[in-house]
Short mmCIF file of C-alpha atoms in Angstrom, two decimals:
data_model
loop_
_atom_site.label_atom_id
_atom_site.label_comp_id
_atom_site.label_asym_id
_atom_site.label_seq_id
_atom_site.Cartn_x
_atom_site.Cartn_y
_atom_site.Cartn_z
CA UNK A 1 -22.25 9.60 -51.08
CA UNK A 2 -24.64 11.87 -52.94
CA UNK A 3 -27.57 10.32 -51.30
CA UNK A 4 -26.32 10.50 -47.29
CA UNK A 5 -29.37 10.76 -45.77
CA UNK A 6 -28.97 12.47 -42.34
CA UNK A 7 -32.74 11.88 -41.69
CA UNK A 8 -32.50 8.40 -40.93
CA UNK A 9 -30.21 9.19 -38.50
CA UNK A 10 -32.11 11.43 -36.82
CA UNK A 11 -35.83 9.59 -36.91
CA UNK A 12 -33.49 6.98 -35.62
CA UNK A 13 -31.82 8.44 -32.43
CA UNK A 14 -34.46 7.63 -29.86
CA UNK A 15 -33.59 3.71 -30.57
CA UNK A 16 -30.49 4.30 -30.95
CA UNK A 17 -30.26 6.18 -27.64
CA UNK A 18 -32.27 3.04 -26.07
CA UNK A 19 -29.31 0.63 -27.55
CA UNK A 20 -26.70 3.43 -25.86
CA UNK A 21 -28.29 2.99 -22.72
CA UNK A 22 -27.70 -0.87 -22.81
CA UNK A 23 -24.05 -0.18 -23.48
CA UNK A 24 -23.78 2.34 -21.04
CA UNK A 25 -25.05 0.37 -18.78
CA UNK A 26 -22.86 -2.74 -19.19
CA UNK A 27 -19.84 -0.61 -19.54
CA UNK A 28 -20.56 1.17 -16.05
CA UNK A 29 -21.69 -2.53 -14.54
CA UNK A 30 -18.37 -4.09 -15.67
CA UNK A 31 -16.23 -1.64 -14.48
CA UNK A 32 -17.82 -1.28 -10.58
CA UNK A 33 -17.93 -5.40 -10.56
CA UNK A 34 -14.53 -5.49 -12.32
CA UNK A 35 -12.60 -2.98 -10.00
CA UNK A 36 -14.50 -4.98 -6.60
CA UNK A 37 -14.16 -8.06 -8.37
CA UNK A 38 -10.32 -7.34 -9.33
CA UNK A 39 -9.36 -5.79 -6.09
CA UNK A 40 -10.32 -9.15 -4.27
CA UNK A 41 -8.42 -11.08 -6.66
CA UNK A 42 -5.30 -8.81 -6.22
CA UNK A 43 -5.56 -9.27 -2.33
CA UNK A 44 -6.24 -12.98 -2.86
CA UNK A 45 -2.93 -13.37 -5.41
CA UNK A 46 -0.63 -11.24 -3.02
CA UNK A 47 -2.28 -12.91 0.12
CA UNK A 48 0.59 -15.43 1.87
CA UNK A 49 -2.03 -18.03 2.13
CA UNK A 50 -0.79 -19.94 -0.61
CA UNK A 51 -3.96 -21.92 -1.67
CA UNK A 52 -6.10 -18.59 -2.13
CA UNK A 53 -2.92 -17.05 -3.91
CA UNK A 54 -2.91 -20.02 -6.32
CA UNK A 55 -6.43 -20.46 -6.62
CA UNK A 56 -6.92 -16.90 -7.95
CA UNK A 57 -3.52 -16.50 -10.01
CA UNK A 58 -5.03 -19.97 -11.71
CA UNK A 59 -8.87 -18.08 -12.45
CA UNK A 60 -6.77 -15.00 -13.84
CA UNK A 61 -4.58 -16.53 -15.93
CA UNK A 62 -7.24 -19.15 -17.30
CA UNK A 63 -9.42 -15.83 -17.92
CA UNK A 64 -6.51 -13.73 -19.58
CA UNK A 65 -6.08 -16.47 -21.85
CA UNK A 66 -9.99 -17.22 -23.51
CA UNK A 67 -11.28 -14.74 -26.39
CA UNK A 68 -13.99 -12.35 -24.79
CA UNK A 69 -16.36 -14.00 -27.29
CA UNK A 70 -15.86 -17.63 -26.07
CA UNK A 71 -16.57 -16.54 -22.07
CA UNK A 72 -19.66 -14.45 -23.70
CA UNK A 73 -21.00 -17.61 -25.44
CA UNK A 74 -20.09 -19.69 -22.40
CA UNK A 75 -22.05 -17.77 -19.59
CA UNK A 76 -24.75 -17.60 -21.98
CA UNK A 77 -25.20 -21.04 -22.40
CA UNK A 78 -23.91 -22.17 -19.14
CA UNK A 79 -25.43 -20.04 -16.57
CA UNK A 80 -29.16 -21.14 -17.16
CA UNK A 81 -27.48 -24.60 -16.99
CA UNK A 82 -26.26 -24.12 -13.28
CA UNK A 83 -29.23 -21.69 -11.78
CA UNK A 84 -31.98 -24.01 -14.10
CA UNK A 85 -33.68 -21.26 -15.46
CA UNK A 86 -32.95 -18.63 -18.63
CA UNK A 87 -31.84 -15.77 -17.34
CA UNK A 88 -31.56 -13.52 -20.86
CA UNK A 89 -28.92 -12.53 -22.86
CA UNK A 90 -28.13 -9.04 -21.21
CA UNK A 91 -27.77 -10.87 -17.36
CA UNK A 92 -25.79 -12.96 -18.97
CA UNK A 93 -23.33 -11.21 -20.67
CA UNK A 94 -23.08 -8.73 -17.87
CA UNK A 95 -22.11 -11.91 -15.02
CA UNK A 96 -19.32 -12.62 -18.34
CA UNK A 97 -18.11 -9.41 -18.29
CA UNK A 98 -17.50 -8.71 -14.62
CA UNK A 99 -16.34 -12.19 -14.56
CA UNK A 100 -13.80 -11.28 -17.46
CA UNK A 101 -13.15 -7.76 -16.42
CA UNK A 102 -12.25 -8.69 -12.89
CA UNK A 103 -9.36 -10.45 -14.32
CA UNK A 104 -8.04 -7.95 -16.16
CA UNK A 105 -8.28 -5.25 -13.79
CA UNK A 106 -7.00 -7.97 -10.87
CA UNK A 107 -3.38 -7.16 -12.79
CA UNK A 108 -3.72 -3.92 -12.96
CA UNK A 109 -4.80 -3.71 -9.71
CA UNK A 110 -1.77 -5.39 -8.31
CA UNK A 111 0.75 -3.77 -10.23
CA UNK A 112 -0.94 -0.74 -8.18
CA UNK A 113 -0.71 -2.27 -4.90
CA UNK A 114 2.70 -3.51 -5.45
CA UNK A 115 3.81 0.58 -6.65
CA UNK A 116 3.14 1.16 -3.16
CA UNK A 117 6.54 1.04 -0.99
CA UNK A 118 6.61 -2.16 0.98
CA UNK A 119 7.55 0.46 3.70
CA UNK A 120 4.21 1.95 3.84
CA UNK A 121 2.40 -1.03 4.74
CA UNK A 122 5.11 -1.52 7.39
CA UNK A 123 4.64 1.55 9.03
CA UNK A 124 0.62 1.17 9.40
CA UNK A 125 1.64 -2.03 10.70
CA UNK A 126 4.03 -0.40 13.14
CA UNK A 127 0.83 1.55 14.09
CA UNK A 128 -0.92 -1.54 15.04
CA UNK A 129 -3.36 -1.38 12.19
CA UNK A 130 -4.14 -4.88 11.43
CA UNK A 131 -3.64 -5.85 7.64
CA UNK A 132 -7.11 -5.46 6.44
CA UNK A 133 -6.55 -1.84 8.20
CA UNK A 134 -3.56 -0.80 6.70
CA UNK A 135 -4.76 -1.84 3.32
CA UNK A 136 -8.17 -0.53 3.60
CA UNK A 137 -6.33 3.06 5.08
CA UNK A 138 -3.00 3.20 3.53
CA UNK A 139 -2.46 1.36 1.01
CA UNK A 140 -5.21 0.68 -1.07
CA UNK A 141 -6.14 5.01 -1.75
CA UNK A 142 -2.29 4.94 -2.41
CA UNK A 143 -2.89 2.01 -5.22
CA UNK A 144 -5.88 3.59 -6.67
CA UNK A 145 -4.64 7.16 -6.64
CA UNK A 146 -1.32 5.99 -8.73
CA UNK A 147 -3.69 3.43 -10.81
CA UNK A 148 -6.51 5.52 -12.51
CA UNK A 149 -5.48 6.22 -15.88
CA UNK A 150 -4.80 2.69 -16.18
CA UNK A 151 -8.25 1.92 -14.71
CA UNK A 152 -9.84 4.57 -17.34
CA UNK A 153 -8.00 3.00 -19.96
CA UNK A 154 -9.05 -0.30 -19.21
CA UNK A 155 -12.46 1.37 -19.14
CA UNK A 156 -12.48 2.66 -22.60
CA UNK A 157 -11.37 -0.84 -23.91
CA UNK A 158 -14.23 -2.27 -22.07
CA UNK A 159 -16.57 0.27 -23.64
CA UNK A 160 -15.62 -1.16 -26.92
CA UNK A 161 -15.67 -4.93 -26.12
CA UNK A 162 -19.55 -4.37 -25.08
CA UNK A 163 -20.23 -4.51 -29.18
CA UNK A 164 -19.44 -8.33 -28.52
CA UNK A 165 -22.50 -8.66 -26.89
CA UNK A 166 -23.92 -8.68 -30.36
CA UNK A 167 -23.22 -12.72 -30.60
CA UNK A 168 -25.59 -13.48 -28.40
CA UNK A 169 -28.72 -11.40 -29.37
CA UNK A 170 -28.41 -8.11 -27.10
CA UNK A 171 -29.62 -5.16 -27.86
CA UNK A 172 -26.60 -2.63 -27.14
CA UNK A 173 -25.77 0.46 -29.26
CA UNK A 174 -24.00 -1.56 -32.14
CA UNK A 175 -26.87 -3.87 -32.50
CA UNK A 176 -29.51 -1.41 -32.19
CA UNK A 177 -27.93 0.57 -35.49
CA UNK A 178 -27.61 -2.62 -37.27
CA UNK A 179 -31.60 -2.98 -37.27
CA UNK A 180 -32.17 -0.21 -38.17
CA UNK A 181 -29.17 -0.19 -40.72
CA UNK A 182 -30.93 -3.42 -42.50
CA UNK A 183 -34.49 -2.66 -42.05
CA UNK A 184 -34.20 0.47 -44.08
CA UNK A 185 -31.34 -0.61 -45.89
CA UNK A 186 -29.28 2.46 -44.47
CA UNK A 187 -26.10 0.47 -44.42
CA UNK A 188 -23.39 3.89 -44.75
CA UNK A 189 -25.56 6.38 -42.70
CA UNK A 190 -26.25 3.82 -39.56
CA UNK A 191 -22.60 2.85 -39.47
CA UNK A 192 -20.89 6.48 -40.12
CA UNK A 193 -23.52 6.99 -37.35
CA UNK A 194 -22.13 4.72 -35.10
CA UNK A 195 -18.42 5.02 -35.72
CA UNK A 196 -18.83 8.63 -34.41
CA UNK A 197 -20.54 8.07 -31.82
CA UNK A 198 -17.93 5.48 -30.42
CA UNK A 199 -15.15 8.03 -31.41
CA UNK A 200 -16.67 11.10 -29.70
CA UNK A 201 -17.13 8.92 -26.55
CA UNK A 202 -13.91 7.37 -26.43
CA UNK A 203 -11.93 10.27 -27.14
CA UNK A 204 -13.65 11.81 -23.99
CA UNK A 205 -12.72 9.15 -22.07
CA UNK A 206 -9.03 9.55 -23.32
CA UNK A 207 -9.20 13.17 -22.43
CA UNK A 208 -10.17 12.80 -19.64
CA UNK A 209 -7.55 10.03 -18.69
CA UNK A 210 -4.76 12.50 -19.69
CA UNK A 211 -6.25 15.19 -17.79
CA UNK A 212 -6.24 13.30 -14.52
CA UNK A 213 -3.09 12.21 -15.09
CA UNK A 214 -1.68 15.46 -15.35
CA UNK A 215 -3.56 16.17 -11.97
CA UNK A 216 -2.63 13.73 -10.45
CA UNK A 217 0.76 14.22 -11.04
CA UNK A 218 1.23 17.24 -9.67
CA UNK B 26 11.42 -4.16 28.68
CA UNK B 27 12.57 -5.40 25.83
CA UNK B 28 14.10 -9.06 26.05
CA UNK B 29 15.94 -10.15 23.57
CA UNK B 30 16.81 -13.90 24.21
CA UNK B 31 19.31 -15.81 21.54
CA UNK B 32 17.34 -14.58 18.45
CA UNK B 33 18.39 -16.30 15.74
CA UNK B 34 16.86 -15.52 12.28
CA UNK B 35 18.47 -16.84 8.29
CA UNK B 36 17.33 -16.14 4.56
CA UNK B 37 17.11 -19.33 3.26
CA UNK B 38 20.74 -20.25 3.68
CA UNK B 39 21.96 -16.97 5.10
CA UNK B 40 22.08 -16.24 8.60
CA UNK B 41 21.47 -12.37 9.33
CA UNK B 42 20.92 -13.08 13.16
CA UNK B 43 23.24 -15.27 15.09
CA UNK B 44 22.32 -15.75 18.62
CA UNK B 45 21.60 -12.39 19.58
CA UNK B 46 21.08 -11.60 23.17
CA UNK B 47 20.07 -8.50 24.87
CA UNK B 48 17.48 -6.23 26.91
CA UNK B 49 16.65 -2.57 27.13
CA UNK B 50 15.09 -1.74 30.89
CA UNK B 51 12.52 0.09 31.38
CA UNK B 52 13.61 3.95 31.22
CA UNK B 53 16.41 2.98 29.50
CA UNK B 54 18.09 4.09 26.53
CA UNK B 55 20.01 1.79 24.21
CA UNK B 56 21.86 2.30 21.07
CA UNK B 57 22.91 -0.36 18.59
CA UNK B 58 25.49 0.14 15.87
CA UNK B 59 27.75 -1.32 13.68
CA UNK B 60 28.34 -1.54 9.92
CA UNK B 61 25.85 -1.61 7.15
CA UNK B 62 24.76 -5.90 6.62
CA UNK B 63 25.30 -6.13 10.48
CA UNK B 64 21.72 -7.08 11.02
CA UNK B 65 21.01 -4.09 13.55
CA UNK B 66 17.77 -2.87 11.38
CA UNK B 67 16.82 -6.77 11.39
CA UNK B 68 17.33 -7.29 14.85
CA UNK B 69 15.12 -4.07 16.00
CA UNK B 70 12.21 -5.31 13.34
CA UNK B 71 12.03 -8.70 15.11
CA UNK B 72 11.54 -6.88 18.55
CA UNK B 73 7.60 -5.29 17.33
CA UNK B 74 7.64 -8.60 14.88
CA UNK B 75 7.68 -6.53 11.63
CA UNK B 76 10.42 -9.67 10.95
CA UNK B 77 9.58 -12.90 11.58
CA UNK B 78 12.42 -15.14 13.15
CA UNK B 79 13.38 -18.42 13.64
CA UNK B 80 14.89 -19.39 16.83
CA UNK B 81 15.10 -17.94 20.02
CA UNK B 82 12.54 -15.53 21.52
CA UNK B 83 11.78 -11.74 22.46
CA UNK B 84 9.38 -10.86 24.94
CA UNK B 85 8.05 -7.13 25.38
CA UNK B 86 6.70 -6.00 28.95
CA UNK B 87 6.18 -9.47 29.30
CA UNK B 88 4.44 -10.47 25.94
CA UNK B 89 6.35 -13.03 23.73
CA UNK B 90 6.64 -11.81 20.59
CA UNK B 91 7.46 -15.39 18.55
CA UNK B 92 4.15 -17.19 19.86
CA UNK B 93 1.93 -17.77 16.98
CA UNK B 94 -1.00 -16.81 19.54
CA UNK B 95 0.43 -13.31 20.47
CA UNK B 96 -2.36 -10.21 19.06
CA UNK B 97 0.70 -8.59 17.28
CA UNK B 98 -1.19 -5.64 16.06
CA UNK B 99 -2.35 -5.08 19.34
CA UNK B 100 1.67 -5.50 20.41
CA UNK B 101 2.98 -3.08 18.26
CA UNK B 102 0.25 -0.33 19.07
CA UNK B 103 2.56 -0.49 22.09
CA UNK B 104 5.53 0.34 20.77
CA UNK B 105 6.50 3.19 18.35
CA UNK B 106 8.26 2.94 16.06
CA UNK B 107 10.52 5.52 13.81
CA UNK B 108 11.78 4.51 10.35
CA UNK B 109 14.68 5.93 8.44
CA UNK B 110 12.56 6.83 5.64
CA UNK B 111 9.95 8.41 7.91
CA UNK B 112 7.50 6.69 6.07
CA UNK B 113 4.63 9.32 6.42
CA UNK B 114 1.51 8.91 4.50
CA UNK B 115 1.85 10.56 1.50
CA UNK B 116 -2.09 10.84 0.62
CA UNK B 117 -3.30 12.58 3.84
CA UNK B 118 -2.16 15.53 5.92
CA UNK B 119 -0.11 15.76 8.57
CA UNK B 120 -2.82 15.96 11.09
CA UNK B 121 -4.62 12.65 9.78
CA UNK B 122 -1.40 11.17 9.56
CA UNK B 123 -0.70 11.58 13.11
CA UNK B 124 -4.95 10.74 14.07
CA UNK B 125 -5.46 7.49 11.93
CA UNK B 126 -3.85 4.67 14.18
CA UNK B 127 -5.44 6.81 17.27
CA UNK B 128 -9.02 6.39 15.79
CA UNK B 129 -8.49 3.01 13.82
CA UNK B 130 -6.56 1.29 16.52
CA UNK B 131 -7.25 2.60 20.10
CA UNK B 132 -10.79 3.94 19.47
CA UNK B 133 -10.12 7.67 20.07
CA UNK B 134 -13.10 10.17 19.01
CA UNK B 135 -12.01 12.56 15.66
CA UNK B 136 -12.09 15.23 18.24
CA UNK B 137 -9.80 13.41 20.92
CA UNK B 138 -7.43 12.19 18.47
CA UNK B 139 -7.09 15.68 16.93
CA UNK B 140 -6.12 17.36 20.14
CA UNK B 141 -3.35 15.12 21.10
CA UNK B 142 -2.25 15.03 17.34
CA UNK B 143 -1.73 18.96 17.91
CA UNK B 144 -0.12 18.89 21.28
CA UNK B 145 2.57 16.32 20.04
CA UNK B 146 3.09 18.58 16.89
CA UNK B 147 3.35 21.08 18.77
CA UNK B 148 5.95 19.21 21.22
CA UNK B 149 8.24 19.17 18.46
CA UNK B 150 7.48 22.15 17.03
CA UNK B 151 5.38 21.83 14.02
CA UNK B 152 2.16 23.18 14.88
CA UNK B 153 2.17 25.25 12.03
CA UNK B 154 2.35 22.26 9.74
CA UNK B 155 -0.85 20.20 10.67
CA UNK B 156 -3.07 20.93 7.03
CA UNK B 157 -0.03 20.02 4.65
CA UNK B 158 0.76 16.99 3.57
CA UNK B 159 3.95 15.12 3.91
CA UNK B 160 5.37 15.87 0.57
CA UNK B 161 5.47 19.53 1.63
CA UNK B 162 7.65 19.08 4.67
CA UNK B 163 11.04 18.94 4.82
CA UNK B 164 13.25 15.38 5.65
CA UNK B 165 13.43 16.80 8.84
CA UNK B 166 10.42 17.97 9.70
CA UNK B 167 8.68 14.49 8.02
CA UNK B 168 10.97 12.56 10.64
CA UNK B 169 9.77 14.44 13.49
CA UNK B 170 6.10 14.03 12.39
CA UNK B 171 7.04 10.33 12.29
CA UNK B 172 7.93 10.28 15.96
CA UNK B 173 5.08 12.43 17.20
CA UNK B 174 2.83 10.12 14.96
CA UNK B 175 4.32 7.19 16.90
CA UNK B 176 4.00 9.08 20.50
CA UNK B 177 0.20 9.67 19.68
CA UNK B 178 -0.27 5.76 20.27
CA UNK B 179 1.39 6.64 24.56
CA UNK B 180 3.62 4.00 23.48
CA UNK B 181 6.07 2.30 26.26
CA UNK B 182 8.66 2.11 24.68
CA UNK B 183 10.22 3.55 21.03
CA UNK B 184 12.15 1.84 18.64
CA UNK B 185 13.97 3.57 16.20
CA UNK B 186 15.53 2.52 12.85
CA UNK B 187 18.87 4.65 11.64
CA UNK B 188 16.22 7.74 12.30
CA UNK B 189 18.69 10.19 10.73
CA UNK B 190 20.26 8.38 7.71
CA UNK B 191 18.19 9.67 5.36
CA UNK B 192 18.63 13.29 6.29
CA UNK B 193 20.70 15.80 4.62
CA UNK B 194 23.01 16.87 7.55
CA UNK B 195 21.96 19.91 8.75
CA UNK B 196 18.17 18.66 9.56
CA UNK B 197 19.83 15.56 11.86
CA UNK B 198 20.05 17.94 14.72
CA UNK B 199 16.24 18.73 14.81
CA UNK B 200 15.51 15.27 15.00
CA UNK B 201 18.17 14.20 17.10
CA UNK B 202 16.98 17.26 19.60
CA UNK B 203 13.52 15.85 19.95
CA UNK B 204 14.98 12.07 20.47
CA UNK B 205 17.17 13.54 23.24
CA UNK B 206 13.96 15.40 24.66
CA UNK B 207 12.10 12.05 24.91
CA UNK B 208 14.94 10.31 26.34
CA UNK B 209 15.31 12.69 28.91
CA UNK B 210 11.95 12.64 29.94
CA UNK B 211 12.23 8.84 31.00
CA UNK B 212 10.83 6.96 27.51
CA UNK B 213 12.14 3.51 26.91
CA UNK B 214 14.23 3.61 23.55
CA UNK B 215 16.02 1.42 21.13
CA UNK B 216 17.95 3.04 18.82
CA UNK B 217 19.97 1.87 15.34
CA UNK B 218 22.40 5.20 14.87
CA UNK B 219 25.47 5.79 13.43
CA UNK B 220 25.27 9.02 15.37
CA UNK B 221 27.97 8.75 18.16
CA UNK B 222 27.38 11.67 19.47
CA UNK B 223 23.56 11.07 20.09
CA UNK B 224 24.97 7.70 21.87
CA UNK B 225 27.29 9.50 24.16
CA UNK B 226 25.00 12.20 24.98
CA UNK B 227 22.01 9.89 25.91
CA UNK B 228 22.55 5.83 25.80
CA UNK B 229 22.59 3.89 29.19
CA UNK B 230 24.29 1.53 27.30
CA UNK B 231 25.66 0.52 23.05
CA UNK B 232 25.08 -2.44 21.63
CA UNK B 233 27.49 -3.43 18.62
CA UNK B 234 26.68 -5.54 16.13
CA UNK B 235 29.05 -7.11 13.03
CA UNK B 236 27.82 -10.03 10.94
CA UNK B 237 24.33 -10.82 12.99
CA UNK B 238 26.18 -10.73 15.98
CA UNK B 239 26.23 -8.86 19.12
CA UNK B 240 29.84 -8.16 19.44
CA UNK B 241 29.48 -5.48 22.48
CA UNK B 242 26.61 -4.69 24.67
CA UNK B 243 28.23 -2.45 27.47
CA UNK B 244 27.44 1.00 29.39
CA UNK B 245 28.35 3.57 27.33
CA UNK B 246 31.28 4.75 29.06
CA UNK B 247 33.14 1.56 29.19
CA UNK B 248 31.80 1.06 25.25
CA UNK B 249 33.48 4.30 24.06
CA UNK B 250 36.68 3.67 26.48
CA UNK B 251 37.45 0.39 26.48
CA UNK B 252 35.47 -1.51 23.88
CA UNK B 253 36.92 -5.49 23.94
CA UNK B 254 36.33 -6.59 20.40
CA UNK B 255 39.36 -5.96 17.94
CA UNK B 256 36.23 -5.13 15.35
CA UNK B 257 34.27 -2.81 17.28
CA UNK B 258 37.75 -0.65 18.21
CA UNK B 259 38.03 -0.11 13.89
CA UNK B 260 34.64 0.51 14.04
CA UNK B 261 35.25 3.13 16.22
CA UNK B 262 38.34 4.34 14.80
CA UNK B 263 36.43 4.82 11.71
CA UNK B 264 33.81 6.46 12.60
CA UNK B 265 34.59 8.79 15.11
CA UNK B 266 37.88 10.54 13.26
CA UNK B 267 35.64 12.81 11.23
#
């Protein structure tokens, strides 16, 4: 270790930082379109129409069940096949990812909606809200209040998995150290580099899970 | 009113409602009890539809409540209802809880639904109350915010679902005070009680129930004097000796 050079580290950060942006940005993508895409999902597997219920418990479970890496290389390869033109690695992997993420967060999302008391919905009912009403005003914040720690959680994972995207030639934060890494054959300073970088950020993200949870239950 | 026309309703193989058979008039107040599993608390869900049943029908001010066409949302904004676990909002305060149905259902301004929110609190007596949130009100006081938040919708008539069970004893009396106010200012009510004293005091007429049937449906007096059914006397017995 006699020879860590933190100069390379430094002379590297600004593309580095351009690689962090690329995770960032996937991480923050997947988690809006997962928590939209999820909540529909939810609604669809607890909706009494038992076609939609089936149709999504069938796209969750079939998504649960595939490695991350296998929808990656699948969207990648299957998505210019169906809209006829390439579209790029990084639109790629980000469809994959909501696509992926929605599924994930579709459980969490209904173990949410089903910690609210069946009696709640009742009573909005009672009101003469119609369902959309009393799950857009009642139940739903209920759900989300009780469900984000689990949602930040998921998050953090998420911010992780984004390294995956390496498989199919995006640039991301992982990648972006691995250039440089090789070109200057900075193997140990690039990756200590990285690893903290990744710890710093998810430990935030921890931190700040445990300090909403402590808010929120008060 | 209310018509309650040989409702019938099962789980699967189990029949909770056996050819039930009733009405509450308009102005009129109407108590049902009987023992826990009797199928009172089903029997007043069916009337707003919060249950679905099978056979038989209800109709409310004319509306029938089993027709598949039937707007029930716009049914129930109708009717108020109370539930034994009050049921409040827990993630807004008392003043939104009482304003969302007015400004999500029948289109009142923030400013309009605010208002009456504050006169009904301060009907029964909680003006003081309107920025907390549920959690920070007593069982007592929750349950009365329940029935003003069901009085904000100038509903015709009121159902209400074992209102005080839930209540440690010496909060039953505010509630029942403000059920006895609205009953003597003319409201239409259905009540599920065990309180017998709420029933004498106020009821045109009890309704007992035992095993999904209606056993008794009689004006009060005659209910309390001479009920007919060997199994609404025990009932009686039991109840009223303490």
């Amino acid at each position: 270790m006699g020879d860590f050079d933190f100069d390379v580290i430094i002379t590297a950060i600004p593309f580095l930082l351009s690689g962090l942006k690329v995770t960032l940005i996937l991480t923050v993508t997947a988690i809006i379109g997962g928590v939209i895409g999820g909540t529909l999902l939810a609604l669809a597997r607890l909706s009494s129409f038992k076609p939609l219920s089936y149709l999504a418990g069938g796209y969750v479970n079939f998504l649960r069940s595939m490695p991350l890496i296998l929808v990656i290389f699948w969207f990648y390869f299957l998505v210019p096949l169906i809209v006829g033109r390439p579209i790029g690695g990084f639109y790629s992997v980000l469809i994959a990812f909501v696509m992926f993420e929605s599924a994930y967060y579709c459980e969490i999302i209904r173990a949410g909606i089903q910690s609210v008391s069946k009696g709640q919905a009742m009573a909005g009912k009672a009101l003469g809200l119609t369902y959309a009403q009393s799950m857009q005003f009642v139940v739903l914040p209920q759900a989300f209040h009780n469900m984000v720690p689990v949602l930040l959680t998921q998050g953090i994972v998420l911010f992780q998995d984004t390294s995956l995207v390496y498989v199919v030639g995006v640039h991301d934060f992982l990648v972006s150290a691995d250039i440089i890494a090789n070109r200057d054959n900075r193997l140990i300073e690039m990756y200590m580099a990285v690893a903290v970088v990744y710890f710093l950020m998810c430990t935030m993200g921890s931190l700040a899970v445990r300090i909403l949870q402590k808010r929120l239950a008060t | 009113m209310i018509q309650i026309e040989n409702l019938g309703k099962n789980y699967g193989a189990f029949q909770v409602l056996k050819n039930c058979t009733t009405q509450v008039l308009k102005g009129e107040v109407v108590v049902v009890c009987g023992p826990s599993g009797s199928g009172k608390s089903t029997l007043i869900k069916c009337v707003n539809g919060l249950e679905p049943f099978q056979d038989g029908n209800i109709h409310v001010d004319g509306t029938s409540v089993g027709e598949k066409k039937t707007d029930l949302p716009k049914l129930r904004s109708k009717i108020g209802m109370v539930f034994q676990n009050y049921e409040l909002f827990p993630h807004i305060s008392i003043l939104e809880n009482i304003g969302l149905a007015q400004k999500k259902v029948l289109n009142r301004s923030a400013e309009e639904a605010d208002a009456r929110s504050m006169e009904l609190l301060k009907r029964v007596g909680l003006s003081e109350q309107a920025e907390k949130y549920p959690a920070q009100l007593s069982g007592g006081q929750q349950q009365r915010v329940a029935i003003a938040r069901a009085l904000a919708m100038d509903p015709i008539a009121m159902l209400f679902d074992e209102p005080t069970s839930a209540l440690d004893p010496e909060m039953i009396n505010e509630v029942l005070d403000v059920m006895v106010e609205l009953a003597s200012d003319g409201m239409t009510m259905m009540v599920v009680t065990h309180e017998m004293g709420f029933a004498k005091k106020v009821a045109d007429r009890v309704v007992f129930m035992d095993e999904g049937h209606i056993l008794e449906d009689l004006p009060k007096t005659e209910f309390f004097k001479s009920p007919k059914d060997q199994r609404t006397k025990e009932f009686l017995s039991r109840i009223l000796t303490h």
